Amino acid sequence: GGVDMMGLNALQYLRKSETKRIKENYRKFRYPANAYTYMGYNFSSPIFSETRIRKALAYAIDRKSLVEGVLMGIGQPCTGPFSHVSWAYNPNIKPYPYDPDRAKRMFAEAGWTDENNDGLLEKDGRPFRFTILTNQGNKERIGASEIIQQNLKKVGIEVNIRVMEWQAFLEQIDKHTFDAIILGWSMGRDPDLYDIWHSSKTKKGEYNFIGYKNPEVDRLLVDGRRTFDIEKRKKIYFRIHEILAEEQPYAFLYVPDATPIVHKRFKGIAVAPLGIMYNFREWQVPKNRMEW
């Protein structure tokens, strides 16, 4: 009873918070988070420079297995750079279906084949092999890396996983010395993505660390900042969502559900599309329930 509020992980939400004492004293909430997890590709790597390869990788990743295996079903597949709770989210974009046979055909069309029947795709004598970097202390991202490793092994790609201490991990990102990374973005209420996707934001310490460049996306990102008309902005961000889903600079993986738990002595909590914290200034504790 010494905690008023915390975020639960999937196991805590589904099982460990189902005791009588917790049910009597706390309220649990569940709603899509304004966040997503992704695998980002380093565009300076020749392996990932071709859109067709990145799309084939998208077909080779089983997002439903990620949601079930990593989140225990507490989430949904991701389609692009906006969460389902954002007004900029384009509902017409669907997740890439898990289709390893289609992925194999696309790899073959791009010249990646298993010539010596060793189970590994090759092109010009080079095996299709890369390393996923992610950070220590995040079991979900490590679990996602392992599922993706198994998915890609089935289509002839060898994936190594390197889990790094956070500061060392950031150093690899700043130096652009990675093949692929698994990370997540938590988004603000405004859907401006200039700092993440504009081609000018690739310097050390900036957020377009994969090196993505698209002139149309650059123009749209600027246009989105120049108008307050929400309907015009919606068209702009719908188009950005469409382009990024098509080009797959990230393998967009999943949107987790937020699962906070709050002591019942707090009154005035109301769930909205962006969660429960939007009106936290209006939360109240009756005088006879004050403890701190």
mmCIF file of C-alpha atoms in Angstrom:
data_model
loop_
_atom_site.group_PDB
_atom_site.id
_atom_site.type_symbol
_atom_site.label_atom_id
_atom_site.label_comp_id
_atom_site.label_asym_id
_atom_site.label_seq_id
_atom_site.Cartn_x
_atom_site.Cartn_y
_atom_site.Cartn_z
ATOM 1 C CA GLY A 1 0.000 0.000 0.000
ATOM 2 C CA GLY A 2 2.996 2.317 -0.038
ATOM 3 C CA VAL A 3 2.752 3.038 -3.783
ATOM 4 C CA ASP A 4 0.064 5.372 -5.126
ATOM 5 C CA MET A 5 0.747 4.841 -8.835
ATOM 6 C CA MET A 6 3.037 2.874 -11.125
ATOM 7 C CA GLY A 7 3.172 1.408 -14.602
ATOM 8 C CA LEU A 8 2.706 -2.340 -14.748
ATOM 9 C CA ASN A 9 4.449 -4.672 -17.141
ATOM 10 C CA ALA A 10 2.390 -7.292 -18.971
ATOM 11 C CA LEU A 11 2.965 -10.039 -16.403
ATOM 12 C CA GLN A 12 2.105 -7.732 -13.514
ATOM 13 C CA TYR A 13 -1.029 -6.488 -15.288
ATOM 14 C CA LEU A 14 -2.363 -9.918 -16.243
ATOM 15 C CA ARG A 15 -1.447 -11.956 -13.169
ATOM 16 C CA LYS A 16 0.401 -10.385 -10.282
ATOM 17 C CA SER A 17 -2.123 -7.574 -9.760
ATOM 18 C CA GLU A 18 -5.115 -9.913 -9.541
ATOM 19 C CA THR A 19 -4.919 -10.460 -5.786
ATOM 20 C CA LYS A 20 -7.870 -9.549 -3.550
ATOM 21 C CA ARG A 21 -5.935 -6.847 -1.693
ATOM 22 C CA ILE A 22 -4.830 -5.084 -4.863
ATOM 23 C CA LYS A 23 -8.291 -5.268 -6.425
ATOM 24 C CA GLU A 24 -9.837 -3.762 -3.306
ATOM 25 C CA ASN A 25 -7.375 -0.868 -3.132
ATOM 26 C CA TYR A 26 -6.287 -0.065 -6.696
ATOM 27 C CA ARG A 27 -7.723 0.663 -10.148
ATOM 28 C CA LYS A 28 -6.001 -0.726 -13.238
ATOM 29 C CA PHE A 29 -6.182 0.961 -16.619
ATOM 30 C CA ARG A 30 -5.333 -0.219 -20.119
ATOM 31 C CA TYR A 31 -5.163 1.767 -23.357
ATOM 32 C CA PRO A 32 -2.818 2.006 -26.393
ATOM 33 C CA ALA A 33 0.287 3.991 -25.501
ATOM 34 C CA ASN A 34 1.345 6.952 -27.585
ATOM 35 C CA ALA A 35 4.555 5.067 -28.326
ATOM 36 C CA TYR A 36 5.958 2.281 -30.471
ATOM 37 C CA THR A 37 8.917 -0.076 -30.721
ATOM 38 C CA TYR A 38 10.890 -0.439 -33.942
ATOM 39 C CA MET A 39 13.954 -1.961 -35.551
ATOM 40 C CA GLY A 40 15.867 0.794 -37.331
ATOM 41 C CA TYR A 41 18.280 0.153 -40.208
ATOM 42 C CA ASN A 42 21.539 1.974 -40.800
ATOM 43 C CA PHE A 43 21.168 3.443 -44.284
ATOM 44 C CA SER A 44 24.936 3.617 -44.747
ATOM 45 C CA SER A 45 24.975 -0.192 -44.816
ATOM 46 C CA PRO A 46 24.688 -1.566 -48.377
ATOM 47 C CA ILE A 47 22.462 -4.365 -47.068
ATOM 48 C CA PHE A 48 19.687 -1.956 -46.083
ATOM 49 C CA SER A 49 20.003 0.720 -48.769
ATOM 50 C CA GLU A 50 17.376 -0.897 -51.033
ATOM 51 C CA THR A 51 13.676 -0.449 -50.244
ATOM 52 C CA ARG A 52 12.876 -3.894 -51.645
ATOM 53 C CA ILE A 53 15.146 -5.534 -49.057
ATOM 54 C CA ARG A 54 13.587 -3.612 -46.171
ATOM 55 C CA LYS A 55 10.103 -4.545 -47.373
ATOM 56 C CA ALA A 56 11.119 -8.190 -47.653
ATOM 57 C CA LEU A 57 12.356 -8.012 -44.064
ATOM 58 C CA ALA A 58 8.976 -6.579 -43.061
ATOM 59 C CA TYR A 59 7.232 -9.634 -44.542
ATOM 60 C CA ALA A 60 9.690 -11.929 -42.749
ATOM 61 C CA ILE A 61 8.891 -10.575 -39.252
ATOM 62 C CA ASP A 62 5.943 -12.066 -37.398
ATOM 63 C CA ARG A 63 4.473 -9.100 -35.526
ATOM 64 C CA LYS A 64 1.677 -11.129 -33.969
ATOM 65 C CA SER A 65 4.290 -13.378 -32.373
ATOM 66 C CA LEU A 66 6.041 -10.283 -31.077
ATOM 67 C CA VAL A 67 2.849 -8.975 -29.483
ATOM 68 C CA GLU A 68 2.026 -12.352 -27.960
ATOM 69 C CA GLY A 69 5.547 -13.368 -26.995
ATOM 70 C CA VAL A 70 6.936 -10.045 -25.814
ATOM 71 C CA LEU A 71 3.837 -8.196 -24.608
ATOM 72 C CA MET A 72 1.681 -11.212 -23.647
ATOM 73 C CA GLY A 73 -0.991 -9.764 -25.945
ATOM 74 C CA ILE A 74 -0.959 -6.352 -24.253
ATOM 75 C CA GLY A 75 -0.477 -4.333 -27.445
ATOM 76 C CA GLN A 76 -0.931 -4.469 -31.208
ATOM 77 C CA PRO A 77 1.187 -4.493 -34.371
ATOM 78 C CA CYS A 78 2.572 -1.144 -35.480
ATOM 79 C CA THR A 79 2.069 0.217 -39.003
ATOM 80 C CA GLY A 80 4.139 3.385 -38.990
ATOM 81 C CA PRO A 81 5.428 6.403 -37.083
ATOM 82 C CA PHE A 82 2.198 7.197 -35.223
ATOM 83 C CA SER A 83 0.382 5.316 -32.504
ATOM 84 C CA HIS A 84 -3.290 4.464 -32.908
ATOM 85 C CA VAL A 85 -4.211 7.170 -30.371
ATOM 86 C CA SER A 86 -2.785 10.016 -32.470
ATOM 87 C CA TRP A 87 -5.045 12.044 -34.757
ATOM 88 C CA ALA A 88 -2.201 11.837 -37.304
ATOM 89 C CA TYR A 89 -2.464 8.024 -37.468
ATOM 90 C CA ASN A 90 -3.486 6.819 -40.939
ATOM 91 C CA PRO A 91 -6.045 4.008 -40.476
ATOM 92 C CA ASN A 92 -5.693 2.953 -44.119
ATOM 93 C CA ILE A 93 -2.181 1.594 -43.517
ATOM 94 C CA LYS A 94 -2.198 -2.056 -42.510
ATOM 95 C CA PRO A 95 0.609 -4.039 -40.851
ATOM 96 C CA TYR A 96 2.770 -6.115 -43.161
ATOM 97 C CA PRO A 97 1.450 -9.689 -42.948
ATOM 98 C CA TYR A 98 3.831 -12.420 -41.909
ATOM 99 C CA ASP A 99 4.694 -14.032 -45.250
ATOM 100 C CA PRO A 100 8.154 -15.678 -45.262
ATOM 101 C CA ASP A 101 7.619 -17.203 -48.714
ATOM 102 C CA ARG A 102 6.964 -13.779 -50.192
ATOM 103 C CA ALA A 103 10.031 -12.464 -48.368
ATOM 104 C CA LYS A 104 12.178 -15.222 -49.901
ATOM 105 C CA ARG A 105 10.922 -14.381 -53.394
ATOM 106 C CA MET A 106 11.724 -10.701 -52.889
ATOM 107 C CA PHE A 107 15.215 -11.493 -51.614
ATOM 108 C CA ALA A 108 15.777 -13.725 -54.656
ATOM 109 C CA GLU A 109 14.620 -10.946 -56.982
ATOM 110 C CA ALA A 110 17.214 -8.688 -55.349
ATOM 111 C CA GLY A 111 19.948 -11.280 -55.936
ATOM 112 C CA TRP A 112 20.043 -12.897 -52.487
ATOM 113 C CA THR A 113 19.933 -16.681 -52.898
ATOM 114 C CA ASP A 114 21.191 -19.783 -51.106
ATOM 115 C CA GLU A 115 23.563 -21.075 -53.762
ATOM 116 C CA ASN A 116 25.366 -23.674 -51.635
ATOM 117 C CA ASN A 117 22.315 -24.911 -49.698
ATOM 118 C CA ASP A 118 23.772 -24.037 -46.309
ATOM 119 C CA GLY A 119 20.597 -22.237 -45.255
ATOM 120 C CA LEU A 120 22.127 -18.755 -45.585
ATOM 121 C CA LEU A 121 21.347 -16.248 -48.332
ATOM 122 C CA GLU A 122 24.307 -14.851 -50.258
ATOM 123 C CA LYS A 123 24.937 -12.198 -52.891
ATOM 124 C CA ASP A 124 28.256 -11.714 -54.702
ATOM 125 C CA GLY A 125 29.822 -14.108 -52.210
ATOM 126 C CA ARG A 126 28.647 -12.097 -49.212
ATOM 127 C CA PRO A 127 26.347 -13.802 -46.678
ATOM 128 C CA PHE A 128 23.219 -11.994 -45.466
ATOM 129 C CA ARG A 129 24.312 -11.440 -41.908
ATOM 130 C CA PHE A 130 23.843 -8.499 -39.552
ATOM 131 C CA THR A 131 23.800 -7.578 -35.859
ATOM 132 C CA ILE A 132 20.926 -6.105 -33.884
ATOM 133 C CA LEU A 133 21.944 -3.766 -31.069
ATOM 134 C CA THR A 134 19.666 -3.053 -28.133
ATOM 135 C CA ASN A 135 20.058 -1.890 -24.566
ATOM 136 C CA GLN A 136 20.460 -3.682 -21.274
ATOM 137 C CA GLY A 137 17.617 -3.694 -18.796
ATOM 138 C CA ASN A 138 14.809 -3.868 -21.337
ATOM 139 C CA LYS A 139 13.510 -7.424 -21.477
ATOM 140 C CA GLU A 140 10.893 -6.566 -24.102
ATOM 141 C CA ARG A 141 13.463 -5.329 -26.625
ATOM 142 C CA ILE A 142 15.783 -8.249 -25.948
ATOM 143 C CA GLY A 143 12.846 -10.637 -26.385
ATOM 144 C CA ALA A 144 11.845 -8.895 -29.618
ATOM 145 C CA SER A 145 15.419 -9.270 -30.900
ATOM 146 C CA GLU A 146 15.332 -12.999 -30.226
ATOM 147 C CA ILE A 147 11.986 -13.501 -31.990
ATOM 148 C CA ILE A 148 13.189 -11.506 -35.004
ATOM 149 C CA GLN A 149 16.393 -13.561 -35.012
ATOM 150 C CA GLN A 150 14.338 -16.763 -35.287
ATOM 151 C CA ASN A 151 11.983 -15.267 -37.904
ATOM 152 C CA LEU A 152 14.857 -14.214 -40.153
ATOM 153 C CA LYS A 153 16.718 -17.491 -39.736
ATOM 154 C CA LYS A 154 13.749 -19.151 -41.463
ATOM 155 C CA VAL A 155 14.302 -17.055 -44.592
ATOM 156 C CA GLY A 156 18.094 -17.521 -44.676
ATOM 157 C CA ILE A 157 19.377 -14.520 -42.711
ATOM 158 C CA GLU A 158 21.825 -14.831 -39.838
ATOM 159 C CA VAL A 159 21.155 -12.306 -37.076
ATOM 160 C CA ASN A 160 23.452 -11.718 -34.128
ATOM 161 C CA ILE A 161 22.223 -9.886 -31.035
ATOM 162 C CA ARG A 162 24.367 -7.535 -28.994
ATOM 163 C CA VAL A 163 22.963 -6.171 -25.735
ATOM 164 C CA MET A 164 24.822 -3.107 -24.504
ATOM 165 C CA GLU A 165 24.943 -0.850 -21.467
ATOM 166 C CA TRP A 166 22.889 2.282 -22.227
ATOM 167 C CA GLN A 167 25.724 4.803 -22.512
ATOM 168 C CA ALA A 168 27.804 2.509 -24.725
ATOM 169 C CA PHE A 169 24.691 1.860 -26.810
ATOM 170 C CA LEU A 170 24.145 5.604 -27.333
ATOM 171 C CA GLU A 171 27.774 5.959 -28.353
ATOM 172 C CA GLN A 172 27.291 3.379 -31.116
ATOM 173 C CA ILE A 173 24.234 5.295 -32.303
ATOM 174 C CA ASP A 174 26.096 8.631 -32.324
ATOM 175 C CA LYS A 175 28.940 7.107 -34.320
ATOM 176 C CA HIS A 176 26.497 5.359 -36.693
ATOM 177 C CA THR A 177 28.454 2.147 -36.109
ATOM 178 C CA PHE A 178 25.558 -0.294 -36.089
ATOM 179 C CA ASP A 179 23.693 -2.472 -38.557
ATOM 180 C CA ALA A 180 20.264 -2.375 -36.934
ATOM 181 C CA ILE A 181 18.929 -1.260 -33.564
ATOM 182 C CA ILE A 182 15.807 -1.993 -31.570
ATOM 183 C CA LEU A 183 14.496 1.061 -29.770
ATOM 184 C CA GLY A 184 11.218 2.818 -29.086
ATOM 185 C CA TRP A 185 9.763 6.290 -29.400
ATOM 186 C CA SER A 186 7.337 7.879 -26.955
ATOM 187 C CA MET A 187 5.458 10.557 -28.831
ATOM 188 C CA GLY A 188 4.210 13.975 -27.774
ATOM 189 C CA ARG A 189 0.658 15.171 -28.261
ATOM 190 C CA ASP A 190 1.668 17.064 -31.391
ATOM 191 C CA PRO A 191 2.650 14.730 -34.251
ATOM 192 C CA ASP A 192 5.571 16.831 -35.522
ATOM 193 C CA LEU A 193 8.287 14.325 -36.537
ATOM 194 C CA TYR A 194 10.812 16.783 -37.987
ATOM 195 C CA ASP A 195 13.612 15.864 -35.578
ATOM 196 C CA ILE A 196 13.278 12.138 -36.273
ATOM 197 C CA TRP A 197 12.846 12.008 -40.034
ATOM 198 C CA HIS A 198 14.144 15.208 -41.676
ATOM 199 C CA SER A 199 17.343 14.640 -43.668
ATOM 200 C CA SER A 200 19.069 17.562 -41.930
ATOM 201 C CA LYS A 201 18.862 15.856 -38.517
ATOM 202 C CA THR A 202 21.555 13.192 -38.977
ATOM 203 C CA LYS A 203 24.391 14.791 -37.030
ATOM 204 C CA LYS A 204 25.834 13.461 -33.777
ATOM 205 C CA GLY A 205 23.269 13.693 -30.997
ATOM 206 C CA GLU A 206 20.366 14.156 -33.415
ATOM 207 C CA TYR A 207 17.529 11.707 -33.871
ATOM 208 C CA ASN A 208 17.644 10.729 -37.551
ATOM 209 C CA PHE A 209 20.568 8.482 -36.680
ATOM 210 C CA ILE A 210 19.639 5.896 -39.310
ATOM 211 C CA GLY A 211 20.386 8.451 -42.042
ATOM 212 C CA TYR A 212 16.979 8.387 -43.769
ATOM 213 C CA LYS A 213 16.532 10.882 -46.622
ATOM 214 C CA ASN A 214 13.426 11.517 -48.706
ATOM 215 C CA PRO A 215 12.780 14.915 -50.358
ATOM 216 C CA GLU A 216 8.990 14.529 -50.229
ATOM 217 C CA VAL A 217 9.073 13.656 -46.532
ATOM 218 C CA ASP A 218 11.375 16.644 -45.900
ATOM 219 C CA ARG A 219 8.899 18.971 -47.630
ATOM 220 C CA LEU A 220 5.891 17.503 -45.834
ATOM 221 C CA LEU A 221 7.588 17.770 -42.437
ATOM 222 C CA VAL A 222 8.183 21.477 -43.028
ATOM 223 C CA ASP A 223 4.624 21.981 -44.324
ATOM 224 C CA GLY A 224 3.248 20.257 -41.249
ATOM 225 C CA ARG A 225 4.944 22.850 -39.066
ATOM 226 C CA ARG A 226 3.668 25.806 -41.073
ATOM 227 C CA THR A 227 -0.079 25.409 -40.693
ATOM 228 C CA PHE A 228 -2.392 25.293 -37.706
ATOM 229 C CA ASP A 229 -5.248 23.847 -39.795
ATOM 230 C CA ILE A 230 -5.677 20.376 -38.330
ATOM 231 C CA GLU A 231 -7.368 18.959 -41.444
ATOM 232 C CA LYS A 232 -4.473 20.114 -43.636
ATOM 233 C CA ARG A 233 -1.999 18.744 -41.130
ATOM 234 C CA LYS A 234 -3.864 15.456 -41.006
ATOM 235 C CA LYS A 235 -3.477 15.036 -44.787
ATOM 236 C CA ILE A 236 0.235 15.831 -44.472
ATOM 237 C CA TYR A 237 0.870 13.295 -41.712
ATOM 238 C CA PHE A 238 -1.310 10.652 -43.352
ATOM 239 C CA ARG A 239 0.950 10.947 -46.390
ATOM 240 C CA ILE A 240 4.107 10.758 -44.257
ATOM 241 C CA HIS A 241 2.701 7.637 -42.594
ATOM 242 C CA GLU A 242 2.029 6.153 -46.039
ATOM 243 C CA ILE A 243 5.541 6.868 -47.351
ATOM 244 C CA LEU A 244 7.318 5.494 -44.293
ATOM 245 C CA ALA A 245 5.152 2.367 -44.288
ATOM 246 C CA GLU A 246 6.055 1.832 -47.947
ATOM 247 C CA GLU A 247 9.787 2.500 -47.619
ATOM 248 C CA GLN A 248 10.266 0.764 -44.243
ATOM 249 C CA PRO A 249 13.255 2.734 -42.935
ATOM 250 C CA TYR A 250 12.219 1.137 -39.670
ATOM 251 C CA ALA A 251 10.630 -2.251 -39.270
ATOM 252 C CA PHE A 252 7.673 -0.881 -37.291
ATOM 253 C CA LEU A 253 7.047 -3.600 -34.709
ATOM 254 C CA TYR A 254 4.380 -2.957 -32.089
ATOM 255 C CA VAL A 255 2.454 -0.403 -30.061
ATOM 256 C CA PRO A 256 2.340 -1.472 -26.406
ATOM 257 C CA ASP A 257 -0.658 -0.807 -24.229
ATOM 258 C CA ALA A 258 -0.118 1.501 -21.286
ATOM 259 C CA THR A 259 -1.150 -0.291 -18.100
ATOM 260 C CA PRO A 260 -0.959 2.073 -15.126
ATOM 261 C CA ILE A 261 -2.358 1.231 -11.713
ATOM 262 C CA VAL A 262 -3.573 3.965 -9.299
ATOM 263 C CA HIS A 263 -4.734 3.827 -5.683
ATOM 264 C CA LYS A 264 -8.504 4.111 -5.362
ATOM 265 C CA ARG A 265 -8.227 7.022 -2.949
ATOM 266 C CA PHE A 266 -7.450 9.234 -5.958
ATOM 267 C CA LYS A 267 -10.637 10.691 -7.451
ATOM 268 C CA GLY A 268 -11.207 12.528 -10.738
ATOM 269 C CA ILE A 269 -9.343 10.118 -12.995
ATOM 270 C CA ALA A 270 -10.900 9.757 -16.457
ATOM 271 C CA VAL A 271 -9.529 7.796 -19.417
ATOM 272 C CA ALA A 272 -9.148 9.735 -22.683
ATOM 273 C CA PRO A 273 -7.543 8.776 -26.024
ATOM 274 C CA LEU A 274 -4.160 9.899 -24.700
ATOM 275 C CA GLY A 275 -4.510 8.079 -21.405
ATOM 276 C CA ILE A 276 -5.138 9.213 -17.838
ATOM 277 C CA MET A 277 -2.437 11.806 -17.155
ATOM 278 C CA TYR A 278 -3.889 14.654 -19.237
ATOM 279 C CA ASN A 279 -5.975 15.920 -16.270
ATOM 280 C CA PHE A 280 -3.786 14.868 -13.356
ATOM 281 C CA ARG A 281 -4.019 18.410 -11.905
ATOM 282 C CA GLU A 282 -7.699 17.709 -11.278
ATOM 283 C CA TRP A 283 -7.098 14.509 -9.343
ATOM 284 C CA GLN A 284 -8.088 14.766 -5.697
ATOM 285 C CA VAL A 285 -7.727 12.755 -2.530
ATOM 286 C CA PRO A 286 -10.520 13.166 0.060
ATOM 287 C CA LYS A 287 -9.241 14.633 3.319
ATOM 288 C CA ASN A 288 -10.063 11.475 5.247
ATOM 289 C CA ARG A 289 -7.865 9.440 2.815
ATOM 290 C CA MET A 290 -4.768 11.639 2.889
ATOM 291 C CA GLU A 291 -1.720 9.707 4.013
ATOM 292 C CA TRP A 292 1.376 11.598 2.876
#
